[in-house]
CSV table of C-alpha atoms and ligand atoms in Angstrom, one decimal:
chain,number,residue,atom,x,y,z
A,139,UNK,CA,205.2,227.4,23.6
A,140,UNK,CA,201.9,227.0,21.8
A,141,UNK,CA,199.5,230.0,21.9
A,142,UNK,CA,196.3,231.0,20.3
A,143,UNK,CA,196.7,234.0,18.2
A,144,UNK,CA,193.9,236.0,19.7
A,145,UNK,CA,194.5,235.6,23.4
A,146,UNK,CA,198.2,234.8,23.5
A,147,UNK,CA,196.9,232.0,25.7
A,148,UNK,CA,199.4,229.4,26.7
A,149,UNK,CA,198.1,225.8,26.3
A,150,UNK,CA,200.4,224.8,29.0
A,151,UNK,CA,199.3,227.3,31.6
A,152,UNK,CA,197.5,226.3,34.8
A,153,UNK,CA,194.4,228.2,33.6
A,154,UNK,CA,194.3,226.1,30.4
A,155,UNK,CA,194.6,223.0,32.5
A,156,UNK,CA,191.8,224.0,34.7
A,157,UNK,CA,189.4,225.7,32.3
A,158,UNK,CA,190.2,224.5,28.8
A,159,UNK,CA,190.4,226.6,25.6
A,160,UNK,CA,189.3,230.2,26.2
A,161,UNK,CA,187.9,230.4,22.6
A,162,UNK,CA,185.3,227.9,23.7
A,163,UNK,CA,183.6,230.4,26.0
A,164,UNK,CA,180.8,228.2,27.0
A,165,UNK,CA,182.8,225.3,28.3
A,166,UNK,CA,185.6,227.6,29.6
A,167,UNK,CA,183.1,229.5,31.7
A,168,UNK,CA,181.3,226.4,32.9
A,169,UNK,CA,184.6,224.9,34.2
A,170,UNK,CA,185.4,228.2,35.9
A,171,UNK,CA,182.0,228.2,37.7
A,172,UNK,CA,182.3,224.6,38.8
A,173,UNK,CA,185.8,225.2,40.3
A,174,UNK,CA,184.7,228.6,41.8
A,175,UNK,CA,181.8,227.0,43.6
A,176,UNK,CA,184.0,224.2,44.8
A,177,UNK,CA,186.5,226.7,46.1
A,178,UNK,CA,183.9,229.0,47.7
A,179,UNK,CA,182.3,226.0,49.5
A,180,UNK,CA,185.7,225.0,50.7
A,181,UNK,CA,186.5,228.5,52.0
A,182,UNK,CA,183.1,228.9,53.4
A,183,UNK,CA,183.3,225.5,55.2
A,184,UNK,CA,186.7,226.4,56.7
A,185,UNK,CA,185.4,229.8,57.7
A,186,UNK,CA,182.2,228.5,59.3
A,187,UNK,CA,184.2,225.8,61.1
A,188,UNK,CA,186.6,228.2,62.7
A,189,UNK,CA,184.1,231.0,63.5
A,190,UNK,CA,181.2,228.8,64.2
A,191,UNK,CA,178.8,230.7,62.0
A,192,UNK,CA,176.9,227.6,61.0
A,193,UNK,CA,175.8,224.2,62.3
A,194,UNK,CA,178.3,221.4,62.0
A,195,UNK,CA,176.2,219.6,59.4
A,196,UNK,CA,176.5,222.7,57.2
A,197,UNK,CA,180.2,222.7,57.5
A,198,UNK,CA,180.4,219.1,56.6
A,199,UNK,CA,178.0,219.4,53.7
A,200,UNK,CA,180.0,222.3,52.3
A,201,UNK,CA,183.1,220.0,52.1
A,202,UNK,CA,181.0,217.3,50.5
A,203,UNK,CA,179.6,219.8,47.9
A,204,UNK,CA,183.0,221.1,47.2
A,205,UNK,CA,184.3,217.6,46.5
A,206,UNK,CA,181.3,216.8,44.2
A,207,UNK,CA,181.8,220.1,42.3
A,208,UNK,CA,185.4,219.1,41.7
A,209,UNK,CA,184.1,215.8,40.4
A,210,UNK,CA,181.6,217.6,38.1
A,211,UNK,CA,184.4,219.8,36.8
A,212,UNK,CA,186.6,216.7,36.2
A,213,UNK,CA,184.0,214.9,34.0
A,214,UNK,CA,183.2,218.2,32.1
A,215,UNK,CA,186.9,219.2,31.6
A,216,UNK,CA,188.6,215.9,31.1
A,217,UNK,CA,185.8,213.7,29.7
A,218,UNK,CA,184.2,216.3,27.6
A,219,UNK,CA,180.8,215.8,29.3
A,220,UNK,CA,180.0,219.4,29.5
A,221,UNK,CA,176.2,218.9,29.6
A,222,UNK,CA,176.5,216.3,32.4
A,223,UNK,CA,178.7,218.8,34.3
A,224,UNK,CA,176.0,221.5,34.0
A,225,UNK,CA,173.3,219.1,35.0
A,226,UNK,CA,175.3,217.8,38.0
A,227,UNK,CA,175.6,221.4,39.0
A,228,UNK,CA,171.9,222.0,38.8
A,229,UNK,CA,171.1,218.9,40.8
A,230,UNK,CA,173.7,219.6,43.5
A,231,UNK,CA,172.6,223.2,43.8
A,232,UNK,CA,168.9,222.4,44.1
A,233,UNK,CA,169.2,219.4,46.3
A,234,UNK,CA,172.0,220.5,48.6
A,235,UNK,CA,173.7,223.9,48.1
A,236,UNK,CA,170.7,226.1,48.4
A,237,UNK,CA,168.7,224.4,51.2
A,238,UNK,CA,171.8,223.8,53.3
A,239,UNK,CA,172.9,227.4,53.0
A,240,UNK,CA,169.4,228.6,53.6
A,241,UNK,CA,168.7,226.6,56.8
A,242,UNK,CA,172.3,226.6,58.0
A,243,UNK,CA,173.3,230.2,57.3
A,244,UNK,CA,170.6,232.5,58.6
A,245,UNK,CA,167.8,231.9,56.1
A,246,UNK,CA,166.4,235.0,54.6
A,247,UNK,CA,168.7,237.2,56.7
A,248,UNK,CA,171.8,235.3,55.5
A,249,UNK,CA,173.8,235.4,52.1
A,250,UNK,CA,171.8,232.7,50.3
A,251,UNK,CA,169.9,235.2,48.3
A,252,UNK,CA,173.2,236.2,46.5
A,253,UNK,CA,173.7,232.5,45.8
A,254,UNK,CA,170.2,232.1,44.3
A,255,UNK,CA,170.7,235.1,42.1
A,256,UNK,CA,174.1,233.9,40.9
A,257,UNK,CA,172.6,230.5,40.1
A,258,UNK,CA,169.7,232.0,38.1
A,259,UNK,CA,172.3,233.9,36.1
A,260,UNK,CA,174.4,230.9,35.6
A,261,UNK,CA,171.5,228.8,34.3
A,262,UNK,CA,170.8,231.5,31.7
A,263,UNK,CA,174.3,231.0,30.4
A,264,UNK,CA,174.6,227.2,30.7
A,265,UNK,CA,171.2,226.4,29.1
A,266,UNK,CA,171.1,229.3,26.7
A,267,UNK,CA,170.5,227.0,23.7
A,268,UNK,CA,167.7,225.0,25.3
A,269,UNK,CA,165.1,227.7,25.9
A,270,UNK,CA,162.4,225.4,27.4
A,271,UNK,CA,164.9,223.7,29.8
A,272,UNK,CA,166.2,227.1,30.9
A,273,UNK,CA,162.7,228.4,31.5
A,274,UNK,CA,161.8,225.3,33.6
A,275,UNK,CA,165.0,225.6,35.7
A,276,UNK,CA,164.5,229.3,36.3
A,277,UNK,CA,160.9,228.8,37.4
A,278,UNK,CA,161.9,225.9,39.7
A,279,UNK,CA,164.7,228.0,41.3
A,280,UNK,CA,162.3,230.9,41.9
A,281,UNK,CA,159.6,228.6,43.3
A,282,UNK,CA,162.1,226.9,45.4
A,283,UNK,CA,163.3,230.2,46.9
A,284,UNK,CA,159.7,231.1,47.7
A,285,UNK,CA,159.1,227.7,49.3
A,286,UNK,CA,162.2,228.3,51.5
A,287,UNK,CA,160.9,231.7,52.6
A,288,UNK,CA,157.5,230.1,53.4
A,289,UNK,CA,159.1,227.2,55.4
A,290,UNK,CA,161.2,229.7,57.3
A,291,UNK,CA,158.1,231.7,58.1
A,292,UNK,CA,156.1,228.8,59.3
A,293,UNK,CA,158.9,226.8,60.9
A,294,UNK,CA,161.4,229.4,62.2
A,295,UNK,CA,163.2,227.0,64.5
A,296,UNK,CA,164.5,225.1,61.4
A,297,UNK,CA,166.8,228.0,60.5
A,298,UNK,CA,170.1,228.5,62.2
A,299,UNK,CA,170.3,232.1,63.4
A,300,UNK,CA,173.6,234.0,63.7
A,301,UNK,CA,175.0,234.2,67.3
A,302,UNK,CA,175.6,237.9,66.9
A,303,UNK,CA,174.7,240.7,64.5
A,304,UNK,CA,178.4,241.1,63.7
A,305,UNK,CA,178.7,237.5,62.6
A,306,UNK,CA,175.7,238.1,60.3
A,307,UNK,CA,177.2,241.3,58.9
A,308,UNK,CA,180.6,239.5,58.2
A,309,UNK,CA,178.8,236.7,56.4
A,310,UNK,CA,176.7,239.0,54.4
A,311,UNK,CA,179.7,241.2,53.4
A,312,UNK,CA,181.7,238.2,52.3
A,313,UNK,CA,178.8,236.9,50.3
A,314,UNK,CA,178.3,240.3,48.8
A,315,UNK,CA,181.9,240.6,47.8
A,316,UNK,CA,182.0,237.2,46.2
A,317,UNK,CA,178.7,237.7,44.4
A,318,UNK,CA,179.9,241.1,43.1
A,319,UNK,CA,183.1,239.6,41.7
A,320,UNK,CA,181.0,236.8,40.2
A,321,UNK,CA,178.6,239.1,38.4
A,322,UNK,CA,181.3,241.4,37.1
A,323,UNK,CA,183.2,238.4,35.8
A,324,UNK,CA,180.2,236.8,34.3
A,325,UNK,CA,179.2,240.0,32.5
A,326,UNK,CA,182.8,240.4,31.2
A,327,UNK,CA,182.6,236.8,29.8
A,328,UNK,CA,179.3,237.6,28.1
A,329,UNK,CA,180.8,240.8,26.6
A,330,UNK,CA,183.9,238.9,25.4
A,331,UNK,CA,181.7,236.2,23.9
A,332,UNK,CA,179.5,238.8,22.2
A,333,UNK,CA,182.7,240.5,20.8
A,334,UNK,CA,184.0,237.1,19.5
A,335,UNK,CA,180.6,236.3,17.8
A,336,UNK,CA,180.5,239.8,16.3
A,337,UNK,CA,184.1,239.4,14.9
A,338,UNK,CA,183.2,236.0,13.5
A,339,UNK,CA,180.1,237.4,11.8
A,340,UNK,CA,182.2,240.3,10.3
A,341,UNK,CA,184.8,237.9,9.0
A,342,UNK,CA,182.1,235.6,7.5
A,343,UNK,CA,180.4,238.4,5.8
A,344,UNK,CA,183.7,239.7,4.4
A,345,UNK,CA,184.5,236.2,3.1
A,346,UNK,CA,181.0,235.9,1.6
A,347,UNK,CA,181.4,239.2,-0.1
A,348,UNK,CA,184.7,238.2,-1.4
A,349,UNK,CA,183.4,234.9,-2.7
A,350,UNK,CA,180.4,236.7,-4.4
A,351,UNK,CA,182.7,239.1,-6.1
A,352,UNK,CA,185.5,236.8,-7.2
A,353,UNK,CA,185.8,234.3,-10.1
A,354,UNK,CA,186.7,231.0,-8.5
A,355,UNK,CA,188.9,229.7,-11.4
A,356,UNK,CA,191.2,232.7,-12.0
A,357,UNK,CA,190.8,234.6,-8.7
A,358,UNK,CA,190.0,237.8,-10.7
A,359,UNK,CA,187.1,240.0,-9.7
A,360,UNK,CA,183.9,239.2,-11.5
A,361,UNK,CA,181.3,241.3,-13.4
A,362,UNK,CA,179.5,242.3,-10.2
A,363,UNK,CA,182.6,244.4,-9.4
A,364,UNK,CA,182.6,245.8,-12.9
A,365,UNK,CA,179.0,246.8,-12.6
A,366,UNK,CA,179.6,248.4,-9.2
A,367,UNK,CA,182.7,250.3,-10.5
A,368,UNK,CA,180.9,251.6,-13.7
A,369,UNK,CA,177.8,252.6,-11.6
A,370,UNK,CA,180.0,254.5,-9.1
A,371,UNK,CA,182.0,256.3,-11.9
A,372,UNK,CA,178.8,257.2,-13.8
A,373,UNK,CA,177.2,258.5,-10.6
A,374,UNK,CA,180.1,260.7,-9.7
A,375,UNK,CA,180.6,261.6,-13.4
A,376,UNK,CA,184.2,260.5,-13.2
A,377,UNK,CA,185.7,259.6,-16.6
A,378,UNK,CA,186.8,256.0,-17.2
A,379,UNK,CA,187.6,253.7,-20.0
A,380,UNK,CA,187.7,249.9,-20.5
A,381,UNK,CA,189.0,247.2,-22.8
A,382,UNK,CA,186.8,244.3,-23.6
A,383,UNK,CA,189.2,241.4,-24.3
A,384,UNK,CA,188.4,238.0,-25.8
A,385,UNK,CA,191.0,235.3,-26.2
A,386,UNK,CA,191.4,234.1,-29.8
A,387,UNK,CA,190.4,230.6,-30.9
A,388,UNK,CA,190.0,229.5,-27.4
A,389,UNK,CA,187.6,226.6,-28.4
A,390,UNK,CA,190.5,225.2,-30.5
A,391,UNK,CA,192.8,225.3,-27.5
A,392,UNK,CA,190.2,223.3,-25.4
A,393,UNK,CA,189.6,220.9,-28.3
A,394,UNK,CA,193.2,220.3,-29.1
A,395,UNK,CA,194.8,220.2,-25.6
A,396,UNK,CA,192.0,219.5,-23.3
A,397,UNK,CA,189.8,221.6,-20.9
A,398,UNK,CA,192.4,221.5,-18.1
A,399,UNK,CA,194.9,223.0,-20.3
A,400,UNK,CA,192.3,225.6,-21.3
A,401,UNK,CA,191.8,226.4,-17.6
A,402,UNK,CA,195.5,226.7,-17.2
A,403,UNK,CA,195.7,229.2,-20.1
A,404,UNK,CA,192.9,231.3,-18.6
A,405,UNK,CA,194.7,231.4,-15.3
A,406,UNK,CA,198.1,232.3,-16.9
A,407,UNK,CA,196.4,235.1,-18.8
A,408,UNK,CA,194.6,236.3,-15.7
A,409,UNK,CA,197.9,236.7,-13.9
A,410,UNK,CA,199.2,238.9,-16.7
A,411,UNK,CA,195.9,240.9,-16.7
A,412,UNK,CA,196.1,241.4,-12.9
A,413,UNK,CA,199.7,242.6,-13.2
A,414,UNK,CA,199.0,245.0,-16.0
A,415,UNK,CA,195.9,246.4,-14.3
A,416,UNK,CA,197.9,246.9,-11.1
A,417,UNK,CA,200.6,248.9,-12.8
A,418,UNK,CA,197.9,251.2,-14.3
A,419,UNK,CA,195.9,251.4,-11.0
A,420,UNK,CA,193.1,249.7,-12.8
A,421,UNK,CA,191.0,246.5,-12.4
A,422,UNK,CA,191.3,243.1,-14.1
A,423,UNK,CA,187.9,241.4,-14.4
A,424,UNK,CA,186.7,238.1,-15.8
A,425,UNK,CA,183.5,238.9,-17.6
A,426,UNK,CA,182.7,235.2,-18.2
A,427,UNK,CA,184.2,232.3,-20.3
A,428,UNK,CA,187.3,233.6,-22.2
A,429,UNK,CA,186.1,237.2,-22.0
A,430,UNK,CA,187.9,239.8,-19.8
A,431,UNK,CA,187.8,243.5,-19.0
A,432,UNK,CA,190.6,245.9,-18.2
A,433,UNK,CA,189.0,248.9,-16.4
A,434,UNK,CA,191.0,252.0,-15.8
A,435,UNK,CA,189.8,255.4,-14.4
A,436,UNK,CA,190.5,258.3,-16.7
A,437,UNK,CA,190.8,258.8,-20.5
A,438,UNK,CA,191.2,256.1,-23.2
A,439,UNK,CA,194.9,256.4,-23.9
A,440,UNK,CA,196.4,254.7,-20.8
A,441,UNK,CA,193.8,251.9,-21.2
A,442,UNK,CA,194.7,251.4,-24.9
A,443,UNK,CA,198.5,251.4,-24.0
A,444,UNK,CA,197.9,249.0,-21.2
A,445,UNK,CA,195.9,246.6,-23.5
A,446,UNK,CA,198.6,246.7,-26.2
A,447,UNK,CA,201.3,246.0,-23.5
A,448,UNK,CA,199.2,243.1,-22.3
A,449,UNK,CA,198.9,241.7,-25.8
A,450,UNK,CA,202.7,241.8,-26.2
A,451,UNK,CA,203.3,240.2,-22.8
A,452,UNK,CA,200.9,237.4,-23.8
A,453,UNK,CA,202.7,236.8,-27.1
A,454,UNK,CA,205.9,236.2,-25.2
A,455,UNK,CA,204.3,234.2,-22.3
A,456,UNK,CA,205.8,230.8,-21.8
A,457,UNK,CA,202.9,228.5,-22.5
A,458,UNK,CA,203.3,224.7,-23.0
A,459,UNK,CA,201.5,224.6,-26.4
A,460,UNK,CA,202.8,227.9,-27.8
A,461,UNK,CA,201.7,231.5,-27.6
A,462,UNK,CA,198.1,232.7,-27.7
A,463,UNK,CA,196.6,236.1,-28.5
A,464,UNK,CA,193.4,238.1,-27.9
A,465,UNK,CA,191.3,240.6,-29.7
A,466,UNK,CA,190.1,243.7,-27.8
A,467,UNK,CA,188.0,246.8,-28.2
A,468,UNK,CA,188.8,249.8,-26.1
A,469,UNK,CA,186.3,252.5,-25.3
A,470,UNK,CA,186.0,255.6,-23.2
A,471,UNK,CA,182.8,256.4,-21.3
A,472,UNK,CA,180.8,259.1,-23.0
A,473,UNK,CA,179.1,261.0,-20.2
A,474,UNK,CA,175.6,260.5,-21.6
A,475,UNK,CA,175.6,256.8,-22.1
A,476,UNK,CA,174.6,254.0,-19.8
A,477,UNK,CA,176.5,250.8,-19.0
A,478,UNK,CA,174.8,248.6,-21.6
A,479,UNK,CA,175.5,251.0,-24.4
A,480,UNK,CA,179.1,251.4,-23.3
A,481,UNK,CA,179.7,247.6,-23.2
A,482,UNK,CA,177.9,247.2,-26.6
A,483,UNK,CA,180.4,249.7,-28.1
A,484,UNK,CA,183.3,247.8,-26.7
A,485,UNK,CA,181.9,244.5,-27.9
A,486,UNK,CA,181.3,245.8,-31.4
A,487,UNK,CA,185.0,247.0,-31.5
A,488,UNK,CA,186.2,243.6,-30.2
A,489,UNK,CA,184.3,241.8,-33.0
A,490,UNK,CA,185.7,244.2,-35.5
A,491,UNK,CA,189.2,243.2,-34.3
A,492,UNK,CA,188.2,239.5,-34.7
A,493,UNK,CA,187.1,240.2,-38.2
A,494,UNK,CA,190.2,242.0,-39.1
A,495,UNK,CA,192.2,238.9,-38.4
A,496,UNK,CA,192.4,238.8,-34.5
A,497,UNK,CA,195.5,239.4,-32.4
A,498,UNK,CA,194.8,243.2,-32.2
A,499,UNK,CA,193.5,246.0,-30.1
A,500,UNK,CA,191.1,248.6,-31.6
A,501,UNK,CA,190.0,251.8,-30.1
A,502,UNK,CA,187.5,254.4,-31.2
B,875,GTP,N1,188.7,225.5,-20.3
B,875,GTP,C1,187.7,226.4,-20.3
B,875,GTP,N2,187.0,226.7,-21.4
B,875,GTP,C2,186.0,227.6,-21.3
B,875,GTP,C3,185.7,228.2,-20.1
B,875,GTP,N3,184.7,229.0,-20.3
B,875,GTP,C4,184.4,229.0,-21.6
B,875,GTP,N4,185.2,228.1,-22.2
B,875,GTP,C5,185.2,227.7,-23.6
B,875,GTP,O1,185.7,228.8,-24.4
B,875,GTP,C6,185.3,228.5,-25.7
B,875,GTP,C7,184.9,229.8,-26.4
B,875,GTP,O2,184.8,229.6,-27.8
B,875,GTP,P1,184.1,230.5,-28.8
B,875,GTP,O3,183.1,231.5,-28.2
B,875,GTP,O4,183.6,229.7,-29.9
B,875,GTP,O5,185.3,231.4,-29.3
B,875,GTP,P2,186.7,231.1,-29.8
B,875,GTP,O6,187.0,229.6,-30.0
B,875,GTP,O7,187.6,231.7,-28.7
B,875,GTP,O8,186.9,231.8,-31.1
B,875,GTP,P3,187.0,233.4,-31.4
B,875,GTP,O9,186.4,234.1,-30.2
B,875,GTP,O10,186.1,233.6,-32.6
B,875,GTP,O11,188.4,233.7,-31.6
B,875,GTP,C8,184.1,227.5,-25.7
B,875,GTP,O12,184.6,226.3,-26.2
B,875,GTP,C9,183.9,227.3,-24.2
B,875,GTP,O13,183.6,226.0,-23.8
B,875,GTP,C10,186.4,227.8,-18.9
B,875,GTP,O14,186.2,228.3,-17.8
B,875,GTP,N5,187.4,226.9,-19.0
């Protein structure tokens, strides 16, 4: 059975069939509202029919509204016309649901207020991206409600009054219970959506951070990480040492065997560097081009040993066009110097290694 990882939500369940994918909160919720209104109108129609709490035309119109809501749900859910579904809901609500309930169900002393509040809330959700449309619809609903109150005041005979106070209380209580469930549910959908958006933002920012700190070719961390690491060690006065490594005669590798092969060599070397750094609890960093850093907390000896070990592993690496080598300078941070001075010392040593014939590691 197919499920989404987050909600363990079966794509074959009845809920999925009715409401769609839960991760698409907007549409999921809209389908839920359309079906709920259809169901509530149906229940309310049946209830009013049997208990005669409303005029016959109200009962009939509730059944018609219920059918139209199912149709709006159908085009939204199965024809991906979500906007049309929302607009159909607005039009039906304004032209039929509210006035029929108002005049046929006790006017201002009936449960229509709950419905108006629920609808205002729904519009905030359905038109959240179109600010102007949302504002217009909200204003229209509020003015509409005021107009209904005014009509009721001037033409009281137009409003159906409950036969007994008990009937009114029952209708109000049922309306209140449904409205409460609706608001609680809507708020929980909002909370869930907010949580999902927040998680998405967190994972995007983690990905961006990773992309900013990683070299795309080799997958090693880049000089930003090196700078951060050096700064933090200097701040906390924690000893550290590093090897500045430069692959020998890399230009010739590119010229003789092509740039792609050069890239392949850089990647193969990076794997070895990553491995060695890991076994010394250090960091392998691509400084740029064919220049790398092996950074290890602590004194110089482990870094020197790790670099020599890396040079030996590179000599026996299985590369298509034969073995390659590097030259490296290993230095330990002297607690008075800054990052630039430290890297300059390592660079000078690395050049000294080049001058002495390459394929070697020098330390101070
Ligand atoms: N394939 C490939 N080549 C690169 C990349 N970055 C830099 N290079 C090449 O690396 C070469 C570096 O050459 P040089 O700085 O002259 O040094 P070298 O040939 O390694 O010689 P020595 O350092 O003196 O041993 C240049 O040809 C660059 O184009 C890369 O990402 N991929």
